[in-house]
Coordinates of C-alpha atoms in Angstrom, one line a residue:
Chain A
X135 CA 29.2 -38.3 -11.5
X136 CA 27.0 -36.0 -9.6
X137 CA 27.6 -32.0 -10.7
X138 CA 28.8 -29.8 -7.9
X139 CA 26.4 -27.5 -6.9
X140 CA 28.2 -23.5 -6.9
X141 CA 27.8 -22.3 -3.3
X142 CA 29.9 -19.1 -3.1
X143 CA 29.0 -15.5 -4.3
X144 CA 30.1 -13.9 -6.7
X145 CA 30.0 -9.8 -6.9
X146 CA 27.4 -10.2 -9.9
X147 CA 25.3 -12.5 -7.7
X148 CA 24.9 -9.7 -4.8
X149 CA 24.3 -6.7 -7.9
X150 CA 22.0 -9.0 -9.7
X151 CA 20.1 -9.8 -5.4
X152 CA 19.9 -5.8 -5.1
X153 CA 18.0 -5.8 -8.6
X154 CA 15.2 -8.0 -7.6
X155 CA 15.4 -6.7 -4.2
X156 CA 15.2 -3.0 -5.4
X157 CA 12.2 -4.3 -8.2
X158 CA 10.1 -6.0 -5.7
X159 CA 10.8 -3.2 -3.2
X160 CA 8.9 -1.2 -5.3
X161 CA 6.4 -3.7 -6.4
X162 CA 5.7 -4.7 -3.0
X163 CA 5.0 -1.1 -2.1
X164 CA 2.7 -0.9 -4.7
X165 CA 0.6 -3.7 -4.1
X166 CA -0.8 -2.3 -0.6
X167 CA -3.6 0.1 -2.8
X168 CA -4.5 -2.9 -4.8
X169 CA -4.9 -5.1 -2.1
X170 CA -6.7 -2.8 -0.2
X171 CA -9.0 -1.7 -3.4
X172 CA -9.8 -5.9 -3.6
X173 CA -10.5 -6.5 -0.4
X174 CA -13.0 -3.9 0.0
X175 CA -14.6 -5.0 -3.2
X176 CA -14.1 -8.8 -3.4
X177 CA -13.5 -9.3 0.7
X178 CA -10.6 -11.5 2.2
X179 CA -10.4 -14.3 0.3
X180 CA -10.4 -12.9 -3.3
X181 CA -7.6 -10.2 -2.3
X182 CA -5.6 -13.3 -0.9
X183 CA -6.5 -14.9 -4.3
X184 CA -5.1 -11.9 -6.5
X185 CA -2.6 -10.0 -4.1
X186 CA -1.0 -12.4 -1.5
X187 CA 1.0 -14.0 -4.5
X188 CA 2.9 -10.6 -5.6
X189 CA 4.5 -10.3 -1.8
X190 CA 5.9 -13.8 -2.7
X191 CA 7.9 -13.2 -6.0
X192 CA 11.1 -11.7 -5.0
X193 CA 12.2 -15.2 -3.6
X194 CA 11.4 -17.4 -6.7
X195 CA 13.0 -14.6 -8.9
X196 CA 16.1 -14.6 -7.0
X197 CA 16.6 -18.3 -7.2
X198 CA 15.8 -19.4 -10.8
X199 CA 18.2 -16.0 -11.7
X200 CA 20.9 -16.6 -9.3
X201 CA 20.7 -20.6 -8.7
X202 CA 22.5 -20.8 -5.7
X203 CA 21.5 -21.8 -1.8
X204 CA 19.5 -19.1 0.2
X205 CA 19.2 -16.9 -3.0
X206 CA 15.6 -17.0 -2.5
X207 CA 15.7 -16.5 0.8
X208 CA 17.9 -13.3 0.4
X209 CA 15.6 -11.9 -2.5
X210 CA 12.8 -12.0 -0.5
X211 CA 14.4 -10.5 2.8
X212 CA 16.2 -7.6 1.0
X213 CA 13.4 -6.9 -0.8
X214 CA 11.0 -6.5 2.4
X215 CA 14.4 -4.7 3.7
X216 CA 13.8 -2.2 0.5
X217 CA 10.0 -2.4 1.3
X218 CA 10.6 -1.1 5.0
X219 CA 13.3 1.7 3.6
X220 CA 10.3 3.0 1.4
X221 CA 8.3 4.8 4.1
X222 CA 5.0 3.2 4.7
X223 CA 2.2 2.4 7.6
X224 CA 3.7 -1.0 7.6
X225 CA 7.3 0.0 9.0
X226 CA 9.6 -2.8 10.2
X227 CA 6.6 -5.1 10.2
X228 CA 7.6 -5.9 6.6
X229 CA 11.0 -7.2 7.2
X230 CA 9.5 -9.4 9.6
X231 CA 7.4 -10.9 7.3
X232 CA 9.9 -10.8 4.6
X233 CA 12.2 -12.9 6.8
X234 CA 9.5 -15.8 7.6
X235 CA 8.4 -15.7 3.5
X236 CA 12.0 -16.5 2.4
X237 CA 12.3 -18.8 4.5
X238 CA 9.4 -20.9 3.9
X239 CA 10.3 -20.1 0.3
X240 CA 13.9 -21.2 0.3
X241 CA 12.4 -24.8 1.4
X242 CA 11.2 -25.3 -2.1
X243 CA 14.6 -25.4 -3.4
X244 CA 16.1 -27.4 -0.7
X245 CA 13.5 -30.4 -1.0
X246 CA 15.3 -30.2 -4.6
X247 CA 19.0 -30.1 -2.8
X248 CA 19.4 -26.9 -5.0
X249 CA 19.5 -28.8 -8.0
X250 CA 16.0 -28.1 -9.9
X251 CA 15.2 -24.3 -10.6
X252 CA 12.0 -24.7 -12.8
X253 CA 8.6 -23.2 -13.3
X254 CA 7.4 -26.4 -10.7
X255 CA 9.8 -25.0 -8.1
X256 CA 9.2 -21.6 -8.8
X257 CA 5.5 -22.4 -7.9
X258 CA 5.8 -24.6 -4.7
X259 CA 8.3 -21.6 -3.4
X260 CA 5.6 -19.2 -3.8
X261 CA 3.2 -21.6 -2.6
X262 CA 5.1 -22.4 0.5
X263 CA 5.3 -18.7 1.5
X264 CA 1.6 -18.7 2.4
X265 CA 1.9 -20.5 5.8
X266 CA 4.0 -17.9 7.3
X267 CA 2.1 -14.9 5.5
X268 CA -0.9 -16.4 7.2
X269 CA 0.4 -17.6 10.7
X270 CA 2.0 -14.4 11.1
X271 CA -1.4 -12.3 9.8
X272 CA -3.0 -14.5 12.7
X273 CA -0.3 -14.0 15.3
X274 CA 0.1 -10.0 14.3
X275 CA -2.9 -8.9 13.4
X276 CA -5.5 -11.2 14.7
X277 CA -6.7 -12.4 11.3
X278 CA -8.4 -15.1 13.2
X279 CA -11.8 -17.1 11.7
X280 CA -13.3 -20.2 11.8
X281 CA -10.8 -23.5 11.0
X282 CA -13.5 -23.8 7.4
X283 CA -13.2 -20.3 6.8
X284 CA -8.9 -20.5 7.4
X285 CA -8.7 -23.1 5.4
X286 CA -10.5 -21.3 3.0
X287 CA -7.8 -18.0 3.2
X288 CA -5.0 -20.5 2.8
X289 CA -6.3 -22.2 0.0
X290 CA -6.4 -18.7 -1.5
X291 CA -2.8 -17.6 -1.0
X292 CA -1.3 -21.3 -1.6
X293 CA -2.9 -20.5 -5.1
X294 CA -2.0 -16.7 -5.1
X295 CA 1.8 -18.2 -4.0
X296 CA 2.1 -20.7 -6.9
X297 CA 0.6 -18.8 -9.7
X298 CA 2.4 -15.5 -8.8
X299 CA 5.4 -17.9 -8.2
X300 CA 5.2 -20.1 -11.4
X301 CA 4.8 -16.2 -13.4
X302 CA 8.6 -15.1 -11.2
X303 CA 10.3 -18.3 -12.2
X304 CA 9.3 -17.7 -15.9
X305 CA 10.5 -13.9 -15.9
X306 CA 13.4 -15.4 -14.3
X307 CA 14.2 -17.8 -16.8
X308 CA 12.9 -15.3 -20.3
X309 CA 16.3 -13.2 -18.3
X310 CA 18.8 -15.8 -17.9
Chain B
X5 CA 23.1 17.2 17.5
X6 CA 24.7 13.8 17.3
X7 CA 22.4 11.5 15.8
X8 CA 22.1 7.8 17.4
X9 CA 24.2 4.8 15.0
X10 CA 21.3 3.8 12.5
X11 CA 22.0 -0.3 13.9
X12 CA 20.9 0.9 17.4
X13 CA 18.1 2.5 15.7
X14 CA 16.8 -0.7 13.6
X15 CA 17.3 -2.7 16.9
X16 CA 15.1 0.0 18.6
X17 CA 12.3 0.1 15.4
X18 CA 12.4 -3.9 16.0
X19 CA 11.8 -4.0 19.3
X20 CA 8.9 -1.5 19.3
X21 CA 7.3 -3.4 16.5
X22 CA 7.4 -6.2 18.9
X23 CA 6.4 -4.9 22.0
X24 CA 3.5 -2.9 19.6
X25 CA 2.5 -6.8 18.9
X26 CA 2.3 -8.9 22.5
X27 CA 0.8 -5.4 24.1
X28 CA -2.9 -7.0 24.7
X29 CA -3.7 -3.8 27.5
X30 CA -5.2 -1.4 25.5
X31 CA -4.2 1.7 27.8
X32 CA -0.3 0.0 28.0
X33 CA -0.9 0.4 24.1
X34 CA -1.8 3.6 23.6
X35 CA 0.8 5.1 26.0
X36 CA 3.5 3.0 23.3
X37 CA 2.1 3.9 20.5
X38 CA 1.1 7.7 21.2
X39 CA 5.4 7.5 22.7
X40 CA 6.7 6.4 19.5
X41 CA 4.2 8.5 17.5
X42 CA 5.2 11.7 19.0
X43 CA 9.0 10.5 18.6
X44 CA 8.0 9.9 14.6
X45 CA 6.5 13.5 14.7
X46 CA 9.5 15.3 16.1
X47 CA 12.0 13.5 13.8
X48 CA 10.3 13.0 10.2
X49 CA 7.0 14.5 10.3
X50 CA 7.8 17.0 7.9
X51 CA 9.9 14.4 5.1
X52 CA 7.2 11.1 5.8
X53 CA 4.0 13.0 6.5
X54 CA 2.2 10.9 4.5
X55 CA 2.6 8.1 6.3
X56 CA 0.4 9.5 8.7
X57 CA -2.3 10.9 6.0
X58 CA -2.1 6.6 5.3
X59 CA -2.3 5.6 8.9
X60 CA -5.9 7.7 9.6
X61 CA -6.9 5.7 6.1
X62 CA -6.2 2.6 7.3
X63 CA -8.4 3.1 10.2
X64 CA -11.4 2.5 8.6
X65 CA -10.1 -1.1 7.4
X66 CA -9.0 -1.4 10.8
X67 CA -12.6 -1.1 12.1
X68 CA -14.5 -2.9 9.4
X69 CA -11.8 -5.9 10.0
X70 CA -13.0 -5.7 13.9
X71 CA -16.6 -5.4 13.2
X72 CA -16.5 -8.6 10.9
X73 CA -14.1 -10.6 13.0
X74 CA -14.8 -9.4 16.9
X75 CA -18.4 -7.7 17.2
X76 CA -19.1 -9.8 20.4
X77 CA -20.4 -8.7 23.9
X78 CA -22.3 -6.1 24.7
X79 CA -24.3 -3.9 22.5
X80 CA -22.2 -0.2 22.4
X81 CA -24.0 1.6 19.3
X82 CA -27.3 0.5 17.3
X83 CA -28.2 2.1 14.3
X84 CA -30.6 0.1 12.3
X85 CA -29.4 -3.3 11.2
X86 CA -25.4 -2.0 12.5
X87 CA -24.8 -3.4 15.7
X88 CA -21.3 -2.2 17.2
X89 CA -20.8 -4.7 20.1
X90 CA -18.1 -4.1 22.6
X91 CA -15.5 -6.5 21.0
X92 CA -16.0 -4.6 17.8
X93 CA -14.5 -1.2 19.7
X94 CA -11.8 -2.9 21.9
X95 CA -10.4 -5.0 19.0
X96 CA -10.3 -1.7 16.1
X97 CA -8.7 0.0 19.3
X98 CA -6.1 -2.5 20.0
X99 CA -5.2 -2.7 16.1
X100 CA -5.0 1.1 15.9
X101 CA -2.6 2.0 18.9
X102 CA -1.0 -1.3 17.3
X103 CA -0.6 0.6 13.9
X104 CA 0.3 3.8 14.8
X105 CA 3.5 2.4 17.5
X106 CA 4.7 0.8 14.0
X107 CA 3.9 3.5 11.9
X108 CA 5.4 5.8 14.1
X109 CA 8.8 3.9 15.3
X110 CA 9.0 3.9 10.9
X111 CA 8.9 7.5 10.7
X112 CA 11.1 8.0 13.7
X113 CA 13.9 5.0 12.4
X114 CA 13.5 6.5 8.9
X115 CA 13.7 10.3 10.2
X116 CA 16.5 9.4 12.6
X117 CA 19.0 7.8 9.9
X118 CA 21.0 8.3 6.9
X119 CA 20.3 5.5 4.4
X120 CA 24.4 5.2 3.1
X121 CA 25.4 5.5 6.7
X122 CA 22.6 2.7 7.6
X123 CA 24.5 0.4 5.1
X124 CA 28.1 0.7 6.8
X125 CA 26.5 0.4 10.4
X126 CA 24.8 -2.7 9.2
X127 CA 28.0 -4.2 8.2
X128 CA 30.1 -3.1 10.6
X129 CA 27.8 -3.2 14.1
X130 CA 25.5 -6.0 13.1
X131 CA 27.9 -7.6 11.5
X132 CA 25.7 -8.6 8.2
X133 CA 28.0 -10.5 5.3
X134 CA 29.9 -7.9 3.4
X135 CA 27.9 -9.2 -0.1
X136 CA 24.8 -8.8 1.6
X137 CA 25.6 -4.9 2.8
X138 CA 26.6 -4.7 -0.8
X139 CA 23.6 -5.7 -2.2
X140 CA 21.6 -3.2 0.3
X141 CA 23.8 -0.5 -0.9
X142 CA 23.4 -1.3 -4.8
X143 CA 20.0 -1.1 -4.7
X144 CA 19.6 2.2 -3.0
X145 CA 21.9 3.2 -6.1
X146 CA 19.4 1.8 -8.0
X147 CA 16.3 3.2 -7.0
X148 CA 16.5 6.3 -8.8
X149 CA 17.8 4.4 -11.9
X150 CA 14.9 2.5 -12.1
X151 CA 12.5 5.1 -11.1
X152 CA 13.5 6.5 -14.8
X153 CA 13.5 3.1 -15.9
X154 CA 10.1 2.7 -14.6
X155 CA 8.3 6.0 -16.1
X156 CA 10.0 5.4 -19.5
X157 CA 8.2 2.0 -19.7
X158 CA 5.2 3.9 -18.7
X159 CA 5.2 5.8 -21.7
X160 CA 6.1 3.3 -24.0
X161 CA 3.5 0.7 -22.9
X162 CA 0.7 3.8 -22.7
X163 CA 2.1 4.2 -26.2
X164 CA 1.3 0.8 -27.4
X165 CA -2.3 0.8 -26.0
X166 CA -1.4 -1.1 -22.8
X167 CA -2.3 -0.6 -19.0
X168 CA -0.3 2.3 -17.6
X169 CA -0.6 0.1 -14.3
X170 CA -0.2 -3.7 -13.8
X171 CA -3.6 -5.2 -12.9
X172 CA -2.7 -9.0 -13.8
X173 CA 0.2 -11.4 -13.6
X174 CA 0.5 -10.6 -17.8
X175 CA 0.8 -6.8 -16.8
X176 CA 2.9 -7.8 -13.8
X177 CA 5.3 -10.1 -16.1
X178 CA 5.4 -7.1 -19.4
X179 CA 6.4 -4.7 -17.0
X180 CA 8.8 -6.7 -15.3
X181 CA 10.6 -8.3 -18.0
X182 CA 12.0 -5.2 -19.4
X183 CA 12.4 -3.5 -16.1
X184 CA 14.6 -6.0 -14.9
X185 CA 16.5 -6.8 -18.0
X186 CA 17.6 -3.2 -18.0
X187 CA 19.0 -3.7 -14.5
X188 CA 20.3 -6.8 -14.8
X189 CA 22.6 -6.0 -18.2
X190 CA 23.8 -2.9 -15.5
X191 CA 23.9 -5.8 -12.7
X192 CA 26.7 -7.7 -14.7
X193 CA 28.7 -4.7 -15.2
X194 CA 28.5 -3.3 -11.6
X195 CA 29.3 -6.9 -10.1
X196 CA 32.2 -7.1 -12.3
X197 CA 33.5 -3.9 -11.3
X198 CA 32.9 -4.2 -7.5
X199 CA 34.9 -8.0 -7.6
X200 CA 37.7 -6.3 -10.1
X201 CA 37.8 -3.6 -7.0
X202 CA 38.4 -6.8 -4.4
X203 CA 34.6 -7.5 -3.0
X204 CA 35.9 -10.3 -1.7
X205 CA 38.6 -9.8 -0.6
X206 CA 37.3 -6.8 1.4
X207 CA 38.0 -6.9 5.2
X208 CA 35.5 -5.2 7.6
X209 CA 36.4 -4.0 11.0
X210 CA 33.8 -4.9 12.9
X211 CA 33.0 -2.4 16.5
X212 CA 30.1 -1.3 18.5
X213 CA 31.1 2.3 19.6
X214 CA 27.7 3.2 21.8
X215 CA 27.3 7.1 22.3
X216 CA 25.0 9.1 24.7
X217 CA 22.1 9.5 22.0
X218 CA 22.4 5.4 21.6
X219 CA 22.5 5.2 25.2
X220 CA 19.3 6.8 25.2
X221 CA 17.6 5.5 23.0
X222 CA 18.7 1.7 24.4
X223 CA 17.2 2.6 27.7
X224 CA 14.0 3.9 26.1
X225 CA 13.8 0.6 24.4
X226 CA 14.2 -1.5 28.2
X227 CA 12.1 0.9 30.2
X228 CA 9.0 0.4 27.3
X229 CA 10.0 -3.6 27.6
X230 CA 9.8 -3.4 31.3
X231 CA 6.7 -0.9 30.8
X232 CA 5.2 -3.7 28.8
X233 CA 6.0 -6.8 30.7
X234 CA 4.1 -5.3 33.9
X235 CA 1.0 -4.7 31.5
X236 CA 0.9 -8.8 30.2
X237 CA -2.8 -8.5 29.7

């Protein structure tokens, strides 16, 4: 008999969302110097290599802690809501890009029909959140380069994603 | 002075930021951006100054981006082996009247709202799920609890001879682990309490009650749409 997957929310579901959100919040906000201090020293593709992955986390935290559908997908929209709160350059532009992230993120768990919340997962969710970190730095902000030298940028946050992502689902999993 | 509902004021942040993105005409830019900007200053200048003191940083990433990605066309400035082409000037202009309409419709949401208030609008004129509002609200209860969180584990990890700041995902995970175990233990206990107190069984009225200062600040919003929609290109 197939298990039954729990869909409602519980109080300790939304306290333990405004955790990571409130964490990552923070975390996000903090990783604009770095990525800054990188891509001025290493250039584009390096920062995507050691940076892009940290604006993925909240989502793969969310769902290998909560383990319910569109807990990643909320993690990573209230945390880029947290983000915006936190006054920065980047105003409501992070929300935006919050919103796309979880979403792409949240189809990690969904090819699994919310049944597998592993390391593996953890890492494809991350991964996943690269296209629309990309297509919107391309739409947004112009970040527009050769077809090679895209591929190149993607390659570097699809990597960023799924380390960064793999490392969330393990924290997630050392707290459950 | 009555303040406009903080919902009518994230709508109006939102739609800035996305008029501040499909605005291509520079000079239909700059009268948006240097708008909201002066809107920022007036309301939050003196509590988010420092988002300004960001936004002139940020300029010279803005340029360097647009002199590696867009130095085409005509030659503007030569000095030695620099070459500033047109494309170069327009595209760090575009991205900087682009930066400073978002930067300044932040300062001017964040100026013009009350964070607790923000929470109950959200729920109750945007109609976002009750859980969800909670959430929002939690954390903002949070943030100072972690802050102390935060600077404790500072110590105690300068203590035992590790980086005061995460550099890699081992720092990232070390800090993390016991930052969010802490929250999490007071997580349980908090979303215990709030479904003891009937979280969900909690009703919400939901209304839009639209006063003059969100009347205002609505028709702002249209006139810089319509502004924008006669300046495509």
């Amino acid at each position: 008999m197939s298990e039954r997957i729990p869909k409602r929310y519980t109080g300790v579901d939304y306290a333990l969302l405004g955790v990571v959100a409130v964490a990552f919040g923070i975390v996000f906000f903090a990783a604009w110097p770095v990525y800054y201090a990188v891509k001025a020293v290493g250039g584009p593709v390096l920062a995507k290599l050691l940076t892009y992955g940290i604006w993925f986390m909240a989502a793969p935290l969310a769902a290998s802690l909560i383990r319910k559908p569109l807990s990643g997908f909320l993690g990573e929209t209230l945390a880029a809501l947290i983000e915006t709160i936190i006054p920065n350059a980047g105003g409501v532009t992070n929300l935006i890009y919050g919103l796309a992230q979880g979403a792409a993120s949240e189809i990690a768990y969904l090819l699994f029909k919310y049944r597998k919340w592993g390391v593996a997962q953890g890492a494809l969710s991350g991964a996943l959140a690269a296209f629309p970190a990309l297509a919107l730095d391309a739409l947004l902000w112009g970040d527009i380069a050769t077809p090679e030298v895209m591929a190149i940028w993607l390659a570097g946050a699809l990597v960023s994603g799924a380390i960064y992502g793999s490392v969330a689902a393990l924290i997630g999993k050392s707290l459950r | 002075m009555r303040r406009p509902s903080p919902s009518i004021a994230l709508v109006y942040a939102v739609g800035v930021t996305g008029i501040a993105f499909f605005l291509r005409d520079i000079n239909a830019l700059a009268v948006v951006a240097l708008g909201n900007a002066l809107a920022g200053c007036l309301v939050g200048c003196r509590r988010y100054w420092w988002v300004l003191v960001t936004y002139f940083f940020s300029l010279w990433g803005v340029f360097l981006n647009a002199y590696f990605f867009a130095n085409t066309g005509e030659i503007m400035l030569e000095w030695g082996a620099i070459v500033i082409r047109e494309g170069a000037v327009e595209a760090s202009l575009i991205l900087a009247f682009r930066l400073l309409a978002i930067a300044g419709v932040g300062i001017f949401f964040l100026g013009i709202i009350d964070l607790r208030e923000f929470v109950r609008s959200l729920e109750k004129e945007l109609r976002i799920p009750s859980g969800f509002a909670f959430s929002m609200a939690y954390s903002l209860r949070l943030l100072p609890l972690m802050k102390k969180d935060y600077s404790e584990l500072s110590i105690a990890r300068k203590e035992r001879g590790l980086r005061r700041y995460p550099v890699t995902p081992k720092d990232l995970k070390t800090l993390l682990i016991p930052l969010l175990g802490l929250g999490i233990q007071r997580a349980l206990w908090a979303g215990i309490a709030a479904e003891l107190r009937g979280l969900s069984l909690r009703k919400v009225r939901h209304e839009i009650s639209m006063d003059f200062p969100d009347i205002i600040l609505i028709s702002c919003l249209v006139a810089q749409i319509m502004f924008s929609l006669s300046h495509p290109y």
